[in-house]
Amino acid sequence: MCGIVGILGKGPVADKVIEALHRLEYRGYDSSGIASLEAGRLEVCRAEGKLRHLEAKLDRHPLHGDIAIGHTRWATHGKPTERNAHPHATRRVAVVHNGIIENFRELKLELEALGVSFQSETDTEVVAQLVDRALLEGKSPVDAVASVLPRLRGAFALAFLFDGQDDLLIAARRGSPLAIGYGDGEMFLGSDAIALGAFTNRIAYLDEGDWAVLTREGVVMHDEHGAIVQRPVQTVPAGALLVDRGNHRHFMAKEIYEQPEVIGHTFGHYIDLENETMALPDLPFDPRTVKSISITACGTAFYAGAVAEYWFERFARIPVSLDIASEFRYRETPLDPDGVTIVISQSGETADTLASLRYAKECGQKVVAVVNVPTSTIAREADAVLMTLAGPEIGVASTKAFTCQLATLACLAVSLGRTNEHLSREDERRLVRALMETPRLMTEALKLAPEIELLARTLAKARDVLYLGRGTAYPLAMEGALKLKEISYIHAEGYAAGELKHGPIALIDETMPVVVIAPFDRIFEKTVSNMEEVAARGGRIILVTDPKGAEAAPVDAVQKLILPEMPATIGPMVYSIPAQLIAYHTAVIMGTDVDQPRNLAKSVTVE
Ligand code: F6R
C-alpha cells in the first residue's frame, strides 16, 4: 500500500531516500514525506500529490542529515493532504507507516483524555503519540517502541526516527513486508528489496511480528516476544532489483511488450521441452485423491483463477469452487481437510488473499500459491509455491503477471490431469506443443497495436463500454473491462455473452461500444447470435477473433481485430494482448496517468 524507506548513511541521505521512494511509488503516490536529523534535531518535509512535489520542496529547503526515513502514501485513514502525509512526528519521534492500526480510535480517545492534541486524521499519528509519551516517561527509544507495539492491533509496517539519536532507526513488521539492507558502514530499510536496489543487494526480510533496531554497525532483530533472532541475509541478483521503462513511454507498455519473453520463461520453468512433458515441482497433495479445488484471489489475479477453473475441470476433471478472497475469508465456507486451495497473487502481499490462505490452512487444507514475488509473505506461508516468472511488475495495472499466472495455472492443470490419468501421454504432448506456441502468437498479437491505437480514438469518446465472451473468454472479458476502467476511467463491464439478454442488453444503443472476445470455436455460433442482438439495437461491435471468426461474423456494425488461428488452450493468454492494448491506448489518448492511475495501489496490504 504505502512505501517505507529508512537510511543510516555516511553522508547526506535525502537524495537516496527520494530515489528509493521513486522505486516504491507503485505502492502509493498520493502524498509523500521525509524526516531527517538536522544537527541532531528532527525535521520533517511533506507534500501532497506526486513525489516530484516533495522534490520541489526539498530543492527549496534541502535536508542535509545522514539519517532519514521516507514515505510514499496510499491513503486509508484521512484524505491525501499534506497534513495527513507521513512522517508523523512529535518533538521526540517521527514515524512512517504502511497498513492500518485497527484500534486507533480507542487509542486516540485515550490519548486525548490525557490532553494530547492531534494534527492529522490518520491512524498513524497515534503511534507517534504513544511512543512520544513513553519517551516522556523516561523510557529509551528501544523500550518505548517495545512497550507500544503490543498495544497496536492490525496489519502494519513501521519505521521510527528519534530526535537526538543519529545512529538509530527502529522498524517493526506485522502483516506488511519490510526488508533490511546491509551496506558498508550504512544500513537501509525498505518496504521491499526493489526500493534498496541502488544501494545494496544484501537483504534480510523481517518475519511476521519481528521488530529491528538498526545502527550503522548492523541490526539486532527481535521476534514478537522480544527474543533476539537472526533472519537469513540473501544476496539478491542485481538484475532483479533494477527496473526501468527501457524505450517505452510507460511501464505498462514495457510490460505488455515483455510478455512473449516472460511467458516463455514461465513455460520453460514448468515444461520439460525435450520430452514434451510437464515438469512441475512436487506438490503437497495427490491429485488422484483430491475431490475439489478452491481458488481464491483478488482483481486481475481472480480473473486468472476464473480462466483456470475451466482448465482444472476440463483437463483434470477436478471440480473447482472459485471465490473473491475478500468474500472467501469471511464466508466460513466448510473446507474438506484433505482438499487443496490455490491462491493467486502477483505481489504475494494482498491482505485478503493472505487471510484466505491462512483460513484454508486452519481448515487443514494444503495451499498452493501462484505468486510473482518469491520473497513475499504468501510465498513464505504456502505449502507449495509456483512462481510466475514475470519479473518485477511496476505498472499498477497488471499485465504480464496476469498472463504468467495463466501460463503457470495451465501447466498445473495439465500436470494434474496427466497424474490422475484424465489426460493421456499424447494429450500432454499436444498441449505442451500448443503452450509453447504462445510466445510467438503473442508477438503476432502485438502487431495489432497500430490498429488498436486508431480504434482507441473512438473508444476514448465512450462513456461506457461492454465486454462479452463465452467460455474462457468470459473471465477475459471481465479482465478487459477492469483494465479499461482502472486506467482510462471509462466505465466498463464484462459479461458472459449468454447473459446479455438477461439484463445488460437494456444498455445497448448507438453510443455503446461492445467488445466481443470470440475465437472461432464450438460456441462461436452462439456468440454470433449475441452480436446480432447488439447490432439490431444499434450497438457498435468490436470483434476480437481469428480469420475464421472474422469470416463467419455478421458484417454490419462490426470492426474486427483479427488474431492468428491458435489452439483453444492458449487463447486466454494471446487474447489478453488486444484487451490490454485497447485499455492502454485509450488511456494514453485520454491523457490519464497510465502507470499510476488515481486511487489505486500496486500492492493492497489492507482489506
Ligand atoms: C488490476 C490489478 C489488481 C490486482 C489485485 C490483486 O490490474 O492489478 O486488480 O490484480 O489487487 O493483486 P495481487 O495479484 O498482487 O494479489
Coordinates of C-alpha atoms and ligand atoms in Angstrom, one line a residue:
M1 CA 0.0 0.0 0.0
C2 CA 2.3 2.7 1.2
G3 CA 6.1 2.6 0.7
I4 CA 8.6 2.9 3.6
V5 CA 12.3 3.8 3.4
G6 CA 14.9 4.3 6.1
I7 CA 18.6 5.1 5.7
L8 CA 21.5 5.3 8.1
G9 CA 24.2 6.8 5.8
K10 CA 27.7 8.0 5.7
G11 CA 26.8 11.4 4.3
P12 CA 23.5 13.3 3.4
V13 CA 20.8 10.8 2.6
A14 CA 17.8 12.8 1.4
D15 CA 18.6 12.1 -2.3
K16 CA 18.9 8.4 -1.7
V17 CA 15.6 8.4 0.2
I18 CA 13.9 10.1 -2.8
E19 CA 15.5 7.6 -5.1
A20 CA 14.2 4.7 -3.1
L21 CA 10.7 6.3 -2.8
H22 CA 10.6 6.5 -6.6
R23 CA 11.1 2.8 -6.7
L24 CA 8.2 2.4 -4.2
E25 CA 5.8 4.8 -5.9
Y26 CA 3.9 1.8 -7.3
R27 CA 2.7 1.1 -3.7
G28 CA 1.1 4.5 -3.4
Y29 CA 1.6 8.0 -4.6
D30 CA -1.0 10.5 -3.2
S31 CA 1.5 12.2 -0.9
S32 CA 5.0 11.7 0.4
G33 CA 7.4 12.9 3.0
I34 CA 10.8 12.6 4.7
A35 CA 12.1 13.2 8.2
S36 CA 15.8 13.6 8.9
L37 CA 18.0 14.7 11.7
E38 CA 19.5 18.2 11.0
A39 CA 22.3 18.8 13.5
G40 CA 20.7 16.2 15.7
R41 CA 17.2 17.7 15.6
L42 CA 14.1 16.2 13.9
E43 CA 13.0 17.9 10.7
V44 CA 10.1 16.9 8.5
C45 CA 9.2 17.8 4.9
R46 CA 6.0 16.6 3.4
A47 CA 4.0 17.3 0.2
E48 CA 0.6 16.5 -1.2
G49 CA 0.5 14.6 -4.6
K50 CA 3.3 13.0 -6.5
L51 CA 6.8 12.7 -5.3
R52 CA 8.0 15.5 -7.6
H53 CA 6.1 17.9 -5.3
L54 CA 8.2 16.7 -2.4
E55 CA 11.4 17.0 -4.5
A56 CA 10.5 20.6 -5.4
K57 CA 10.1 21.4 -1.7
L58 CA 13.4 19.8 -0.9
D59 CA 15.1 21.9 -3.7
R60 CA 13.9 25.0 -1.9
H61 CA 14.7 23.7 1.6
P62 CA 17.3 21.0 1.4
L63 CA 17.8 18.4 4.1
H64 CA 21.4 17.5 4.9
G65 CA 21.1 14.8 7.6
D66 CA 22.8 11.5 7.3
I67 CA 19.9 9.6 8.8
A68 CA 16.3 9.7 7.5
I69 CA 13.0 7.9 7.0
G70 CA 10.7 8.5 4.0
H71 CA 7.3 7.5 2.9
T72 CA 5.0 7.5 -0.2
R73 CA 1.4 7.2 0.8
W74 CA -1.8 5.5 -0.4
A75 CA -4.5 7.0 1.8
T76 CA -6.5 4.8 4.1
H77 CA -7.4 7.0 7.1
G78 CA -7.6 10.7 6.2
K79 CA -7.6 12.5 2.9
P80 CA -4.4 12.6 0.8
T81 CA -3.4 16.1 2.1
E82 CA -0.1 17.4 3.3
R83 CA -1.4 17.3 6.9
N84 CA -2.1 13.6 6.6
A85 CA 1.2 12.8 4.8
H86 CA 3.8 10.8 6.6
P87 CA 6.1 11.1 8.5
H88 CA 4.0 11.9 11.6
A89 CA 6.2 13.5 14.2
T90 CA 6.2 14.9 17.7
R91 CA 9.2 16.8 19.0
R92 CA 10.8 13.5 20.0
V93 CA 9.9 10.9 17.4
A94 CA 8.9 10.6 13.7
V95 CA 7.1 7.6 12.3
V96 CA 6.3 6.3 8.8
H97 CA 3.7 3.5 8.5
N98 CA 2.2 1.1 6.0
G99 CA -1.1 -0.6 6.8
I100 CA -3.8 0.0 9.2
I101 CA -3.9 0.4 13.0
E102 CA -7.3 -1.0 13.6
N103 CA -7.7 0.1 17.2
F104 CA -6.6 3.7 16.5
R105 CA -9.9 5.2 17.6
E106 CA -9.8 3.9 21.1
L107 CA -6.1 4.7 21.4
K108 CA -6.8 8.2 20.2
L109 CA -9.6 8.7 22.7
E110 CA -7.3 7.5 25.5
L111 CA -4.5 10.0 24.4
E112 CA -7.0 12.8 24.0
A113 CA -8.2 12.2 27.5
L114 CA -4.6 12.7 28.6
G115 CA -4.5 16.1 26.9
V116 CA -2.8 15.1 23.6
S117 CA -4.0 17.0 20.6
F118 CA -3.7 15.5 17.1
Q119 CA -2.6 17.3 14.0
S120 CA -3.9 14.8 11.4
E121 CA -6.8 12.5 10.7
T122 CA -4.6 9.4 10.3
D123 CA -4.3 6.2 12.3
T124 CA -0.6 6.6 12.2
E125 CA -0.4 9.6 14.5
V126 CA -1.5 7.6 17.5
V127 CA 1.7 5.5 17.1
A128 CA 3.9 8.7 17.2
Q129 CA 2.0 10.0 20.2
L130 CA 2.1 6.7 22.1
V131 CA 5.9 6.4 21.6
D132 CA 6.3 10.1 22.5
R133 CA 4.5 9.6 25.8
A134 CA 6.7 6.5 26.6
L135 CA 9.8 8.7 25.9
L136 CA 8.4 11.4 28.1
E137 CA 8.1 8.9 30.9
G138 CA 11.8 8.3 30.6
K139 CA 11.9 5.2 28.5
S140 CA 14.7 4.7 26.0
P141 CA 13.7 4.7 22.3
V142 CA 14.0 0.9 22.1
D143 CA 12.0 0.4 25.3
A144 CA 9.4 3.0 24.2
V145 CA 8.8 1.2 20.9
A146 CA 8.8 -2.2 22.5
S147 CA 6.1 -1.0 25.0
V148 CA 3.9 0.4 22.3
L149 CA 4.0 -2.4 19.7
P150 CA 1.9 -4.8 21.7
R151 CA -0.8 -2.2 22.1
L152 CA -1.3 -1.9 18.3
R153 CA -3.9 -4.1 16.5
G154 CA -3.9 -4.5 12.8
A155 CA -1.5 -5.2 9.9
F156 CA 1.3 -2.8 9.6
A157 CA 4.9 -1.9 9.0
L158 CA 6.5 0.9 10.9
A159 CA 9.8 2.8 10.9
F160 CA 10.9 5.3 13.7
L161 CA 13.5 8.0 13.8
F162 CA 14.3 9.8 17.1
D163 CA 15.3 13.3 18.0
G164 CA 18.9 13.4 19.1
Q165 CA 19.6 9.8 18.0
D166 CA 21.8 10.0 14.9
D167 CA 22.7 6.3 14.9
L168 CA 19.3 4.6 15.4
L169 CA 16.3 3.5 13.4
I170 CA 13.7 1.1 14.7
A171 CA 11.5 -0.9 12.4
A172 CA 8.5 -3.2 13.0
R173 CA 6.6 -5.6 10.9
R174 CA 3.2 -7.1 11.4
G175 CA 1.3 -8.1 8.3
S176 CA 3.1 -5.7 5.9
P177 CA 6.6 -6.5 4.5
L178 CA 9.9 -4.9 5.5
A179 CA 13.3 -5.6 4.1
I180 CA 16.6 -4.7 5.8
G181 CA 19.5 -3.8 3.5
Y182 CA 23.2 -4.2 4.6
G183 CA 25.7 -1.7 3.3
D184 CA 29.3 -1.0 4.1
G185 CA 29.0 1.2 7.3
E186 CA 25.5 2.0 6.2
M187 CA 22.1 0.3 6.8
F188 CA 18.9 0.5 4.9
L189 CA 15.2 -0.3 5.4
G190 CA 12.6 -0.6 2.7
S191 CA 9.1 -2.0 2.0
D192 CA 10.8 -4.3 -0.5
A193 CA 14.2 -5.1 -1.9
I194 CA 13.5 -3.2 -5.1
A195 CA 13.5 0.0 -3.1
L196 CA 17.0 -0.7 -2.0
G197 CA 18.3 -2.0 -5.3
A198 CA 20.5 1.1 -6.0
F199 CA 22.3 0.7 -2.6
T200 CA 22.8 -2.9 -1.7
N201 CA 21.9 -6.4 -2.8
R202 CA 22.3 -7.9 0.6
I203 CA 18.9 -8.2 2.1
A204 CA 17.1 -9.8 5.1
Y205 CA 13.4 -9.9 5.5
L206 CA 11.7 -9.3 8.8
D207 CA 9.4 -12.2 9.7
E208 CA 5.8 -11.7 10.9
G209 CA 5.8 -9.9 14.3
D210 CA 9.6 -9.0 14.2
W211 CA 11.0 -5.7 15.1
A212 CA 14.5 -4.5 14.5
V213 CA 17.0 -2.0 15.9
L214 CA 19.3 -0.6 13.2
T215 CA 22.6 1.3 13.7
R216 CA 25.4 1.8 11.1
E217 CA 27.1 -1.2 12.6
G218 CA 24.2 -3.6 11.8
V219 CA 20.9 -4.7 13.0
V220 CA 19.5 -6.5 16.0
M221 CA 16.2 -8.3 15.3
H222 CA 13.6 -9.4 17.8
D223 CA 10.6 -11.6 17.4
E224 CA 7.2 -10.7 18.6
H225 CA 8.1 -11.9 22.1
G226 CA 11.2 -9.7 22.3
A227 CA 13.7 -12.6 21.9
I228 CA 16.7 -11.8 19.7
V229 CA 16.5 -13.7 16.4
Q230 CA 18.6 -14.0 13.2
R231 CA 17.0 -13.8 9.8
P232 CA 18.9 -15.0 6.8
V233 CA 20.8 -12.5 4.7
Q234 CA 20.2 -13.2 1.0
T235 CA 22.2 -11.9 -2.0
V236 CA 19.6 -10.7 -4.5
P237 CA 20.7 -10.9 -8.1
A238 CA 21.4 -7.3 -9.3
G239 CA 19.1 -7.5 -12.4
A240 CA 16.2 -8.4 -10.2
L241 CA 16.5 -5.1 -8.4
L242 CA 16.9 -2.7 -11.3
V243 CA 13.8 -1.8 -13.3
D244 CA 13.3 0.9 -15.8
R245 CA 11.0 1.8 -18.7
G246 CA 13.5 0.9 -21.4
N247 CA 12.4 2.6 -24.6
H248 CA 8.7 2.7 -23.6
R249 CA 6.7 5.7 -22.6
H250 CA 5.1 3.8 -19.7
F251 CA 6.0 0.8 -17.6
M252 CA 2.7 -0.7 -18.6
A253 CA 3.7 -0.6 -22.3
K254 CA 7.0 -2.2 -21.5
E255 CA 5.3 -4.9 -19.5
I256 CA 2.8 -5.6 -22.2
Y257 CA 5.6 -6.0 -24.8
E258 CA 7.7 -8.2 -22.4
Q259 CA 5.0 -10.8 -22.4
P260 CA 6.3 -13.1 -25.1
E261 CA 9.6 -13.3 -23.3
V262 CA 8.4 -13.8 -19.7
I263 CA 5.7 -16.3 -20.7
G264 CA 8.5 -18.2 -22.4
H265 CA 10.5 -18.1 -19.1
T266 CA 7.5 -19.3 -17.2
F267 CA 6.8 -22.2 -19.5
G268 CA 10.5 -23.0 -19.6
H269 CA 10.3 -23.4 -15.8
Y270 CA 7.4 -25.8 -15.8
I271 CA 7.9 -27.8 -19.0
D272 CA 10.5 -30.3 -20.0
L273 CA 10.9 -29.3 -23.6
E274 CA 13.0 -32.2 -24.6
N275 CA 10.4 -34.8 -23.5
E276 CA 7.4 -32.5 -24.0
T277 CA 6.1 -33.3 -20.5
M278 CA 5.1 -31.1 -17.6
A279 CA 7.9 -30.8 -15.0
L280 CA 6.3 -29.2 -12.0
P281 CA 7.9 -29.4 -8.6
D282 CA 6.5 -32.0 -6.2
L283 CA 3.1 -30.9 -4.8
P284 CA 1.9 -31.4 -1.2
F285 CA -1.1 -33.4 -2.3
D286 CA -2.1 -36.4 -4.5
P287 CA -4.3 -35.2 -7.4
R288 CA -5.7 -38.8 -7.6
T289 CA -7.4 -38.3 -4.3
V290 CA -8.3 -34.6 -4.4
K291 CA -12.1 -34.2 -4.8
S292 CA -12.2 -30.5 -5.3
I293 CA -10.0 -27.4 -5.6
S294 CA -10.8 -23.9 -4.1
I295 CA -9.3 -21.0 -6.0
T296 CA -9.2 -17.6 -4.4
A297 CA -7.6 -14.2 -5.3
C298 CA -8.4 -10.6 -5.9
G299 CA -8.9 -8.4 -9.0
T300 CA -6.9 -9.5 -12.1
A301 CA -5.4 -12.5 -10.2
F302 CA -9.0 -13.6 -9.6
Y303 CA -9.8 -13.5 -13.3
A304 CA -6.7 -15.7 -13.9
G305 CA -8.3 -18.1 -11.4
A306 CA -11.6 -17.8 -13.3
V307 CA -9.9 -18.9 -16.5
A308 CA -8.1 -21.7 -14.7
E309 CA -11.4 -23.0 -13.4
Y310 CA -12.2 -24.1 -16.9
W311 CA -8.8 -25.8 -17.3
F312 CA -8.8 -27.7 -14.0
E313 CA -12.3 -29.0 -14.8
R314 CA -11.5 -29.9 -18.4
F315 CA -8.0 -31.3 -18.1
A316 CA -8.0 -32.8 -14.6
R317 CA -11.8 -33.3 -14.1
I318 CA -11.5 -31.8 -10.6
P319 CA -14.4 -29.6 -9.7
V320 CA -13.4 -26.0 -8.7
S321 CA -15.0 -23.5 -6.4
L322 CA -13.9 -20.0 -7.2
D323 CA -14.1 -17.1 -4.8
I324 CA -13.0 -13.5 -4.5
A325 CA -10.6 -13.5 -1.5
S326 CA -12.4 -10.7 0.4
E327 CA -15.5 -12.9 0.4
F328 CA -13.9 -16.2 0.9
R329 CA -12.1 -15.2 4.1
Y330 CA -15.3 -14.3 5.9
R331 CA -17.7 -16.7 4.4
E332 CA -16.7 -19.5 6.7
T333 CA -17.1 -22.0 4.0
P334 CA -16.6 -25.5 5.1
L335 CA -13.4 -26.9 3.5
D336 CA -12.5 -30.5 3.2
P337 CA -9.3 -31.1 5.3
D338 CA -8.0 -33.2 2.5
G339 CA -8.7 -30.6 -0.1
V340 CA -6.5 -28.1 -1.8
T341 CA -6.7 -24.3 -2.1
I342 CA -4.9 -22.3 -4.8
V343 CA -4.2 -18.7 -4.0
I344 CA -3.0 -16.4 -6.8
S345 CA -1.2 -13.1 -6.3
Q346 CA 1.3 -11.0 -8.2
S347 CA 2.6 -9.2 -5.1
G348 CA 2.1 -12.1 -2.7
E349 CA 1.1 -9.5 -0.1
T350 CA -2.6 -8.9 -0.8
A351 CA -4.2 -8.8 2.6
D352 CA -7.4 -10.7 1.7
T353 CA -5.6 -13.3 -0.3
L354 CA -3.2 -13.9 2.6
A355 CA -6.1 -14.2 5.1
S356 CA -7.8 -16.7 2.7
L357 CA -4.5 -18.7 2.6
R358 CA -4.4 -18.7 6.4
Y359 CA -8.1 -19.7 6.7
A360 CA -7.6 -22.7 4.3
K361 CA -4.5 -23.8 6.3
E362 CA -6.5 -23.6 9.5
C363 CA -9.1 -25.9 7.9
G364 CA -6.3 -28.4 7.3
Q365 CA -6.0 -27.8 3.6
K366 CA -2.8 -27.8 1.6
V367 CA -2.3 -24.4 -0.1
V368 CA -0.5 -23.9 -3.4
A369 CA 0.4 -20.2 -4.1
V370 CA 0.9 -18.8 -7.6
V371 CA 3.0 -15.7 -6.9
N372 CA 5.3 -13.4 -8.7
V373 CA 7.4 -12.1 -5.7
P374 CA 9.4 -15.1 -4.3
T375 CA 10.1 -13.4 -1.0
S376 CA 6.6 -12.4 -0.3
T377 CA 4.5 -13.4 2.7
I378 CA 2.1 -15.5 0.7
A379 CA 5.1 -17.4 -0.9
R380 CA 6.6 -18.0 2.5
E381 CA 3.4 -19.2 4.1
A382 CA 2.1 -21.5 1.4
D383 CA 2.7 -25.3 1.4
A384 CA 3.9 -25.1 -2.2
V385 CA 4.9 -22.1 -4.4
L386 CA 4.5 -22.0 -8.1
M387 CA 6.4 -18.9 -9.2
T388 CA 5.3 -16.8 -12.1
L389 CA 8.5 -15.6 -13.8
A390 CA 7.1 -12.2 -15.0
G391 CA 9.9 -10.2 -13.3
P392 CA 9.0 -7.0 -11.4
E393 CA 5.7 -5.5 -12.5
I394 CA 5.7 -1.8 -11.9
G395 CA 2.6 -0.5 -13.8
V396 CA -0.2 -0.6 -11.4
A397 CA -2.5 -2.3 -13.9
S398 CA -1.4 -5.9 -14.0
T399 CA -0.5 -7.3 -17.5
K400 CA 2.5 -9.6 -17.7
A401 CA 1.8 -11.0 -14.2
F402 CA -1.7 -12.0 -15.4
T403 CA -0.6 -13.9 -18.4
C404 CA 2.2 -15.6 -16.5
Q405 CA -0.4 -16.6 -13.9
L406 CA -2.4 -18.1 -16.7
A407 CA 0.7 -19.9 -18.0
T408 CA 1.5 -21.3 -14.6
L409 CA -2.1 -22.4 -14.0
A410 CA -2.3 -24.0 -17.4
C411 CA 0.8 -26.1 -16.6
L412 CA -0.6 -27.1 -13.3
A413 CA -4.0 -28.1 -14.7
V414 CA -2.3 -30.3 -17.4
S415 CA 0.1 -31.8 -14.9
L416 CA -2.8 -32.7 -12.6
G417 CA -4.8 -34.1 -15.5
R418 CA -1.8 -36.3 -16.5
T419 CA -1.2 -37.6 -13.0
N420 CA -4.8 -38.5 -12.4
E421 CA -4.9 -40.0 -15.9
H422 CA -7.6 -38.0 -17.5
L423 CA -5.0 -36.9 -20.0
S424 CA -3.0 -39.4 -22.0
R425 CA 0.7 -39.0 -22.8
E426 CA -0.4 -38.0 -26.3
D427 CA -2.8 -35.3 -24.8
E428 CA 0.0 -33.9 -22.7
R429 CA 2.4 -33.8 -25.7
R430 CA -0.3 -32.0 -27.8
L431 CA -1.0 -29.5 -25.0
V432 CA 2.7 -28.8 -24.4
R433 CA 3.2 -28.1 -28.1
A434 CA 0.2 -25.8 -28.0
L435 CA 1.5 -23.9 -25.0
M436 CA 4.9 -23.4 -26.5
E437 CA 3.3 -21.6 -29.4
T438 CA 2.2 -18.8 -27.0
P439 CA 5.2 -16.5 -27.1
R440 CA 5.2 -16.5 -30.9
L441 CA 1.5 -15.9 -31.2
M442 CA 1.7 -13.1 -28.5
T443 CA 4.3 -11.4 -30.7
E444 CA 1.9 -11.6 -33.6
A445 CA -0.9 -10.2 -31.4
L446 CA 1.3 -7.2 -30.5
K447 CA 1.3 -6.2 -34.2
L448 CA -2.3 -5.2 -33.8
A449 CA -1.1 -2.1 -31.8
P450 CA -1.4 0.5 -34.7
E451 CA -4.9 -0.7 -35.5
I452 CA -5.9 -0.6 -31.8
E453 CA -4.4 2.9 -31.5
L454 CA -6.8 4.1 -34.2
L455 CA -9.7 2.3 -32.5
A456 CA -8.9 3.8 -29.2
R457 CA -9.6 7.3 -30.6
T458 CA -13.3 6.2 -30.8
L459 CA -13.3 4.4 -27.6
A460 CA -11.9 7.3 -25.7
K461 CA -15.2 9.2 -26.5
A462 CA -17.4 6.5 -25.0
R463 CA -19.0 6.8 -21.6
D464 CA -19.5 3.1 -21.1
V465 CA -18.1 0.0 -22.8
L466 CA -19.4 -3.5 -22.6
Y467 CA -17.1 -6.6 -22.9
L468 CA -18.6 -10.0 -23.8
G469 CA -17.2 -13.5 -24.0
R470 CA -18.0 -17.2 -23.6
G471 CA -16.0 -20.0 -22.0
T472 CA -12.5 -18.8 -21.0
A473 CA -13.2 -15.6 -23.0
Y474 CA -15.8 -14.7 -20.3
P475 CA -13.3 -14.1 -17.5
L476 CA -11.1 -12.4 -20.1
A477 CA -14.0 -10.0 -20.9
M478 CA -14.1 -9.1 -17.2
E479 CA -10.4 -8.6 -17.1
G480 CA -10.5 -6.4 -20.3
A481 CA -13.3 -4.3 -18.7
L482 CA -11.3 -4.0 -15.4
K483 CA -8.2 -2.9 -17.3
L484 CA -10.1 -0.2 -19.3
K485 CA -11.8 1.2 -16.2
E486 CA -8.8 1.3 -14.0
I487 CA -6.5 3.2 -16.3
S488 CA -8.9 5.2 -18.6
Y489 CA -11.6 5.8 -16.0
I490 CA -14.2 4.8 -18.6
H491 CA -17.0 2.7 -17.1
A492 CA -16.8 -0.8 -18.4
E493 CA -18.3 -4.2 -17.6
G494 CA -17.5 -7.7 -18.6
Y495 CA -20.4 -10.2 -19.1
A496 CA -20.9 -13.8 -20.2
A497 CA -22.3 -13.3 -23.7
G498 CA -25.2 -15.6 -22.9
E499 CA -26.2 -13.2 -20.0
L500 CA -26.7 -10.3 -22.4
K501 CA -30.4 -10.7 -22.8
H502 CA -31.0 -11.2 -19.0
G503 CA -30.4 -7.5 -18.4
P504 CA -27.4 -5.7 -19.9
I505 CA -29.0 -5.6 -23.3
A506 CA -31.1 -2.7 -22.0
L507 CA -27.9 -0.6 -22.0
I508 CA -27.3 -1.0 -25.7
D509 CA -27.7 2.0 -28.0
E510 CA -25.6 3.6 -30.8
T511 CA -23.3 5.2 -28.2
M512 CA -22.3 1.9 -26.6
P513 CA -19.2 0.1 -27.9
V514 CA -19.3 -3.6 -27.3
V515 CA -16.0 -5.5 -27.3
V516 CA -16.7 -9.2 -28.2
I517 CA -13.9 -11.6 -27.5
A518 CA -14.7 -14.7 -29.5
P519 CA -12.2 -17.0 -31.2
F520 CA -13.8 -19.3 -33.7
D521 CA -14.7 -22.4 -31.6
R522 CA -17.6 -24.7 -31.0
I523 CA -19.7 -22.0 -29.2
F524 CA -18.8 -19.2 -31.7
E525 CA -22.3 -19.6 -33.3
K526 CA -23.9 -18.7 -30.0
T527 CA -21.8 -15.6 -29.7
V528 CA -22.8 -14.6 -33.3
S529 CA -26.5 -14.6 -32.1
N530 CA -25.5 -12.2 -29.3
M531 CA -23.7 -9.9 -31.7
E532 CA -26.7 -9.8 -33.8
E533 CA -28.8 -8.8 -30.8
V534 CA -26.4 -6.0 -30.2
A535 CA -26.3 -4.9 -33.9
A536 CA -30.1 -4.9 -34.1
R537 CA -30.1 -2.3 -31.3
G538 CA -27.5 0.0 -32.9
G539 CA -24.6 -1.1 -30.7
R540 CA -21.1 -0.7 -32.1
I541 CA -19.3 -4.1 -32.1
I542 CA -15.5 -4.5 -31.9
L543 CA -14.9 -8.2 -32.5
V544 CA -11.6 -9.7 -31.4
T545 CA -11.4 -13.0 -33.2
D546 CA -9.4 -15.1 -35.7
P547 CA -9.7 -15.4 -39.5
K548 CA -12.5 -18.0 -39.4
G549 CA -14.4 -16.0 -36.8
A550 CA -14.0 -12.8 -38.9
E551 CA -15.5 -14.6 -41.9
A552 CA -18.4 -16.1 -40.0
A553 CA -19.3 -12.9 -38.1
P554 CA -22.2 -10.7 -39.2
V555 CA -20.9 -7.9 -41.4
D556 CA -22.9 -5.0 -40.1
A557 CA -21.6 -2.7 -37.4
V558 CA -18.5 -4.8 -36.8
Q559 CA -15.0 -3.7 -36.5
K560 CA -12.6 -6.6 -36.4
L561 CA -9.3 -7.2 -34.7
I562 CA -8.0 -10.4 -36.2
L563 CA -5.5 -12.7 -34.4
P564 CA -3.9 -15.8 -36.0
E565 CA -5.7 -19.1 -35.6
M566 CA -4.4 -20.9 -32.5
P567 CA -5.1 -23.8 -30.2
A568 CA -8.0 -23.1 -27.8
T569 CA -6.0 -23.6 -24.6
I570 CA -3.6 -20.7 -25.3
G571 CA -6.4 -18.3 -26.4
P572 CA -6.8 -16.6 -23.0
M573 CA -3.1 -15.7 -22.9
V574 CA -2.9 -14.4 -26.5
Y575 CA -6.3 -12.6 -26.5
S576 CA -5.1 -10.8 -23.3
I577 CA -2.8 -8.7 -25.5
P578 CA -5.5 -6.9 -27.6
A579 CA -7.5 -6.4 -24.4
Q580 CA -4.5 -4.8 -22.7
L581 CA -3.6 -2.7 -25.7
I582 CA -7.2 -1.4 -26.0
A583 CA -7.1 -0.2 -22.4
Y584 CA -3.6 1.2 -22.8
H585 CA -4.1 3.2 -25.9
T586 CA -7.4 4.5 -24.8
A587 CA -5.9 5.7 -21.6
V588 CA -2.9 7.3 -23.4
I589 CA -5.4 9.2 -25.7
M590 CA -7.3 10.3 -22.6
G591 CA -4.1 11.6 -21.0
T592 CA -4.5 9.7 -17.8
D593 CA -1.6 8.6 -15.6
V594 CA -1.3 5.1 -17.1
D595 CA 1.2 3.7 -14.7
Q596 CA -0.2 5.2 -11.5
P597 CA -3.9 5.6 -12.0
R598 CA -5.8 7.5 -9.4
N599 CA -6.9 5.9 -6.2
L600 CA -5.1 2.6 -6.9
A601 CA -2.0 0.9 -5.4
K602 CA 0.0 -2.0 -6.7
S603 CA 0.1 -4.0 -3.5
V604 CA -3.1 -4.0 -1.5
T605 CA -1.9 -4.9 2.0
V606 CA -5.1 -3.6 3.7
E607 CA -8.6 -5.0 3.5
Ligands
F6R1 C1 -5.6 -4.8 -11.7 C2 -4.8 -5.2 -10.6 C3 -5.4 -5.7 -9.4 C4 -4.6 -6.8 -8.7 C5 -5.2 -7.1 -7.3 C6 -4.5 -8.3 -6.7 O1 -4.9 -4.5 -12.9 O2 -3.6 -5.2 -10.7 O3 -6.8 -6.0 -9.5 O4 -4.7 -7.9 -9.6 O5 -5.1 -6.0 -6.5 O6 -3.2 -8.1 -6.5 P1 -2.1 -9.3 -6.3 O7 -2.1 -10.1 -7.6 O8 -0.8 -8.6 -6.0 O9 -2.7 -10.1 -5.2

